[in-house]
Short mmCIF file of C-alpha atoms in Angstrom, two decimals:
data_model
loop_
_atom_site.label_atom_id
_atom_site.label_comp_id
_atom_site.label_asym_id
_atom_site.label_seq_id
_atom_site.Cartn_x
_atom_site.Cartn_y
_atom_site.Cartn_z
CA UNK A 133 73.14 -74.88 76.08
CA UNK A 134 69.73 -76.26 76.63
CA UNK A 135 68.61 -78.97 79.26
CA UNK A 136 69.30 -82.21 78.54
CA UNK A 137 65.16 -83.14 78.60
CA UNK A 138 64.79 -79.98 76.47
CA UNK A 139 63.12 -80.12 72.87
CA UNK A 140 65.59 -78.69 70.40
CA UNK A 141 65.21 -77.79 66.87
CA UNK A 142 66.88 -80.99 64.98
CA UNK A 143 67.30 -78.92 61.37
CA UNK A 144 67.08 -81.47 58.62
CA UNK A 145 67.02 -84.66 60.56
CA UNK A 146 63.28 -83.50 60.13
CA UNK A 147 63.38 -85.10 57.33
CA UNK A 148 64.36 -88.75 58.40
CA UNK A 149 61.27 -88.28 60.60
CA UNK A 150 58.87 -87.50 57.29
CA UNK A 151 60.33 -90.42 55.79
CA UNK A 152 59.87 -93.15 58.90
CA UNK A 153 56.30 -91.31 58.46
CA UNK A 154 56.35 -92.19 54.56
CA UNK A 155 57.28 -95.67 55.66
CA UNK A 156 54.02 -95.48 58.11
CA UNK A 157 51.73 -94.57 55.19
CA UNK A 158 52.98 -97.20 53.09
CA UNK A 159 52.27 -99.59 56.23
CA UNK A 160 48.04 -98.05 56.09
CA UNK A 161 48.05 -98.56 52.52
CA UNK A 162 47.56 -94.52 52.49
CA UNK A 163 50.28 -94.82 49.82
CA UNK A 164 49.93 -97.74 47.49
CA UNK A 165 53.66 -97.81 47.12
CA UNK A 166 56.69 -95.43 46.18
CA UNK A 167 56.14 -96.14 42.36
CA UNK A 168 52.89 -94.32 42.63
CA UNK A 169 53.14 -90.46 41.46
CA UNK A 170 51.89 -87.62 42.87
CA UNK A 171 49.33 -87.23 39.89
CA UNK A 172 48.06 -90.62 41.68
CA UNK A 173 47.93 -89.78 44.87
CA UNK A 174 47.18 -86.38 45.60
CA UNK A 175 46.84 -84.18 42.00
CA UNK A 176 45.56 -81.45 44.04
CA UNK A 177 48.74 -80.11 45.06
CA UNK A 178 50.07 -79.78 41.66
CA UNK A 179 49.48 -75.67 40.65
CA UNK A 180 47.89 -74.68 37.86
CA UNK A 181 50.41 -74.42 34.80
CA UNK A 182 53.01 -76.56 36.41
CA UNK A 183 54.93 -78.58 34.57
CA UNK A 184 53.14 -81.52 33.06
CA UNK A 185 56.18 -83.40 34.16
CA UNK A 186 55.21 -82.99 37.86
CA UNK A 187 52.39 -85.42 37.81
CA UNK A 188 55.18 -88.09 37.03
CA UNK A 189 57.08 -87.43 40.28
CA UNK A 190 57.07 -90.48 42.39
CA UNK A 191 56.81 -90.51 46.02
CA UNK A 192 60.34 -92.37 45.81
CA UNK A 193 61.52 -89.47 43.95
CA UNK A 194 60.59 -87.41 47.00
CA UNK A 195 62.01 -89.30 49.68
CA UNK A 196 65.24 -89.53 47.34
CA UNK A 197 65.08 -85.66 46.40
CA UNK A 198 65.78 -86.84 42.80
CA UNK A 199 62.30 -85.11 42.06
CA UNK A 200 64.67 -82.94 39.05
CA UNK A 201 62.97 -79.55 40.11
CA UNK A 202 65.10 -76.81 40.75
CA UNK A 203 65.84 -76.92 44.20
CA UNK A 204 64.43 -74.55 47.35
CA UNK A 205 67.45 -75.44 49.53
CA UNK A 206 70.93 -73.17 49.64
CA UNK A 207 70.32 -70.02 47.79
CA UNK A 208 67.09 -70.45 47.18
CA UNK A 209 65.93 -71.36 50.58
CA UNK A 210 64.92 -67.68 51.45
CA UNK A 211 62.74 -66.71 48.54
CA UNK A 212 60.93 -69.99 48.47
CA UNK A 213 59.82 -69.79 52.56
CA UNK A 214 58.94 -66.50 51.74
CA UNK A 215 56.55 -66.92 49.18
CA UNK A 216 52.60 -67.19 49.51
CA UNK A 217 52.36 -70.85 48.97
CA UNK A 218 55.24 -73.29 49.44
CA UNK A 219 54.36 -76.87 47.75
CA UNK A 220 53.26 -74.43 44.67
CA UNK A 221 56.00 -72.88 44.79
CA UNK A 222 58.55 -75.84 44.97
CA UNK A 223 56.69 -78.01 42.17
CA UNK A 224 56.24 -74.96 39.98
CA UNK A 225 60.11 -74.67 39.53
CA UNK A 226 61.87 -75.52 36.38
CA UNK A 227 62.92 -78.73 35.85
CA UNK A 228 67.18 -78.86 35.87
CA UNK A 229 67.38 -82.72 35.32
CA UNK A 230 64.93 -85.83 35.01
CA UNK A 231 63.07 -87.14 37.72
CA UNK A 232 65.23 -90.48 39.16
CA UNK A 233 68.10 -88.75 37.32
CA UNK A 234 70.31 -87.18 40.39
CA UNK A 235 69.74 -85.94 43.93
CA UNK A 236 69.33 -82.05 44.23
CA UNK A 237 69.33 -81.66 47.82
CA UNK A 238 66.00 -79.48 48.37
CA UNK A 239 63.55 -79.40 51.59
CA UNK A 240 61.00 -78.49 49.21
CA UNK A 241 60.64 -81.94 48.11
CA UNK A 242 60.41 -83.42 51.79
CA UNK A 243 57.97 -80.10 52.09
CA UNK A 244 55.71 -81.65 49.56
CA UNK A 245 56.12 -85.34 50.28
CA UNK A 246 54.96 -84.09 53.87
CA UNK A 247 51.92 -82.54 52.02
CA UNK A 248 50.85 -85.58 50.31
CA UNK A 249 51.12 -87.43 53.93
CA UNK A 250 48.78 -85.31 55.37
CA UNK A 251 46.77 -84.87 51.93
CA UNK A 252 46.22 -88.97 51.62
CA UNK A 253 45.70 -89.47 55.90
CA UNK A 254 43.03 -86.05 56.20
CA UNK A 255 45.78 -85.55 59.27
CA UNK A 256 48.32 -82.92 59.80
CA UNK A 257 52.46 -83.84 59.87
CA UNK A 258 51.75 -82.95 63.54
CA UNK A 259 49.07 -85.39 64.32
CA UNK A 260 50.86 -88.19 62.21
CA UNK A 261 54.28 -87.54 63.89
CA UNK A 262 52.63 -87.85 67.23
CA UNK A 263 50.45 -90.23 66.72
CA UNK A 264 52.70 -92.77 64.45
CA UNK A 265 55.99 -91.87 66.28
CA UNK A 266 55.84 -90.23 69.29
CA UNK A 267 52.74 -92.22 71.17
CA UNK A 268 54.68 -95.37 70.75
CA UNK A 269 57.88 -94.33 71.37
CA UNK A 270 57.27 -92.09 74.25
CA UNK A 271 58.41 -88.71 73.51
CA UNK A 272 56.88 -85.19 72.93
CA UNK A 273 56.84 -83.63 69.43
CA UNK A 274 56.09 -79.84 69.80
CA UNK A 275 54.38 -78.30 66.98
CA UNK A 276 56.41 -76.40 64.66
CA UNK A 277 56.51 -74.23 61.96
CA UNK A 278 53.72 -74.63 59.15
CA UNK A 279 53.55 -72.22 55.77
CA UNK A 280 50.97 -69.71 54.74
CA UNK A 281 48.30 -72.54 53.86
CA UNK A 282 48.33 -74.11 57.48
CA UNK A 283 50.63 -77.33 56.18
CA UNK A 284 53.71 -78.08 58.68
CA UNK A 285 56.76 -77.80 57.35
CA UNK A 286 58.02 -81.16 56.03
CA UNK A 287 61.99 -81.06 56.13
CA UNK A 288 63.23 -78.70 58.68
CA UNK A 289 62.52 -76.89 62.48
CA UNK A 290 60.81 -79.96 64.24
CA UNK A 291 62.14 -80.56 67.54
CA UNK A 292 63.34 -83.49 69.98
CA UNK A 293 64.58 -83.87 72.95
CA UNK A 294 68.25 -86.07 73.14
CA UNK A 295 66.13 -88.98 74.64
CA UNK A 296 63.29 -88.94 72.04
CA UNK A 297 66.33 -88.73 69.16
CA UNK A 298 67.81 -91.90 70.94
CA UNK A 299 64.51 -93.65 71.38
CA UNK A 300 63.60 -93.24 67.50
CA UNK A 301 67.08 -94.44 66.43
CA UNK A 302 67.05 -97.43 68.77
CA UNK A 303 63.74 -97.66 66.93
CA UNK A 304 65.50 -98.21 63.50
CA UNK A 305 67.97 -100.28 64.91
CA UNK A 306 65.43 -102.98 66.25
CA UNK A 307 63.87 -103.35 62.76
CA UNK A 308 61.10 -100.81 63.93
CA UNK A 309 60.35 -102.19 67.21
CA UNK A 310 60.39 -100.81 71.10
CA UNK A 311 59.14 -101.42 73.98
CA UNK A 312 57.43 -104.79 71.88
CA UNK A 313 55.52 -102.60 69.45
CA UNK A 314 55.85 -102.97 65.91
CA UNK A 315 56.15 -99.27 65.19
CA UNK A 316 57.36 -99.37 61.66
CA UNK A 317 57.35 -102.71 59.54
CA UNK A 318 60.64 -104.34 59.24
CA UNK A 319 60.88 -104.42 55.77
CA UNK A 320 60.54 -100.30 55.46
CA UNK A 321 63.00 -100.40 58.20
CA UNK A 322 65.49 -102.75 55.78
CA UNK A 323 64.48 -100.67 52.73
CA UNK A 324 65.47 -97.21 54.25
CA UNK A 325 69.40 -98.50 54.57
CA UNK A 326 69.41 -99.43 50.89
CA UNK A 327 71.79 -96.79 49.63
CA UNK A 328 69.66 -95.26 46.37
CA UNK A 329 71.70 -92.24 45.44
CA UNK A 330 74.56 -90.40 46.27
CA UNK A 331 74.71 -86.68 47.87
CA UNK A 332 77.24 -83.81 45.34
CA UNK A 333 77.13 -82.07 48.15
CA UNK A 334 78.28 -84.34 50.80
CA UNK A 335 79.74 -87.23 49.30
CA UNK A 336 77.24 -89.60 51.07
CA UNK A 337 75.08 -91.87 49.95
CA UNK A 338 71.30 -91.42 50.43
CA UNK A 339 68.49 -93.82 51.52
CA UNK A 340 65.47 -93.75 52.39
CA UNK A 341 65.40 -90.22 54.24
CA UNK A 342 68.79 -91.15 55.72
CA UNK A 343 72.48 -89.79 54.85
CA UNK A 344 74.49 -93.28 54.49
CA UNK A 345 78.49 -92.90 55.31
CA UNK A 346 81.10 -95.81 56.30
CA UNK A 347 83.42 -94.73 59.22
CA UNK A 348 85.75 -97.62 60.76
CA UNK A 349 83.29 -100.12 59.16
CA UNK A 350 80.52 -98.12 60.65
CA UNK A 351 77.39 -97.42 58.97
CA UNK A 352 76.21 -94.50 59.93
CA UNK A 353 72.55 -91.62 59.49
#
């Protein structure tokens, strides 16, 4: 396998990283909270004959994946990352439930909610991620993959190293803190462990960006 100080891919925990990034937007004020919809805060992204429903998608929809759109994960993952544009492409599915009604796994929605991150900062995921996380915690985040219109994929293929993976979660589990820097507030920190849904497809409960299990009394991300 790799060297131990060796940046891996880290698959979908890319997606706990867009939400500790949510978390640092809501921190600017970039984001005036996770009530506010994406017709608030960044209507550009919507396409052109979407449905008029998608303007009521919340950002905590997003971080949730309860958005209700069909999803761009499993089957679907292939044919969505291969078309020309990917947030139009994810919020110009068909609705299969309500928005807040269930969680439909789907990178597509983390895609997006990384869109309106950079879309409300005038930064890209990879200057926020370094910038936001990886300054103050110390570690490298190599640029990744990013879609046809330039946007870095929100959700999947960013990479770590097993130190910079340790340092963020010792992050989390100081209330946002290290090496005496506030890097997230504590209150998103206490929010993101508040279980909000619950995972078909893995039985777990879901939080803020995070997979929520008990083992031996355990929580566990």
């Amino acid at each position: 396998g790799p060297a131990i100080g060796r940046a891996v891919p880290i698959k979908s925990v890319s997606k706990t990283i867009v939400a500790a990034l949510t978390g640092a937007a809501l921190d600017r004020g970039e984001i005036p909270s996770l009530d506010a919809t994406l017709g608030e805060v960044a209507p550009r992204l919507i396409p052109a004959g979407a449905d008029s429903r998608v303007a009521g998608i919340t950002m905590e929809n997003l971080i949730t994946m309860q958005a209700g759109l069909e999803r761009t994960s499993g089957a679907n993952y292939g044919s969505w990352v291969s078309s020309s544009n990917w947030v139009a492409n994810a919020l110009g599915r068909p609705f299969v439930a309500a928005p807040g009604e269930r969680m439909l796994y789907s990178t597509g929605s983390f895609h997006v909610l990384g869109a309106v991150l950079a879309e409300v900062s005038g930064q890209s995921l990879l200057s926020l991620a370094r910038a936001r996380l990886g300054d103050p915690l110390g570690i490298e985040i190599p640029a990744w993959t990013r879609d046809p219109q330039g946007r870095y994929l929100g959700g999947n293929e960013m990479a770590l190293t097993l130190d910079g993976m340790v340092r963020f979660g010792e992050m989390y589990r100081q209330g946002g803190a290290f090496a005496g820097a506030q890097v997230l507030s504590r209150d998103w920190v206490a929010r993101s462990f508040d279980v909000r849904t619950r995972s078909a497809f893995s039985g777990l409960d879901y939080g803020y960006g995070w997979f929520l299990g008990q083992g031996d009394g355990v929580r566990y991300a």
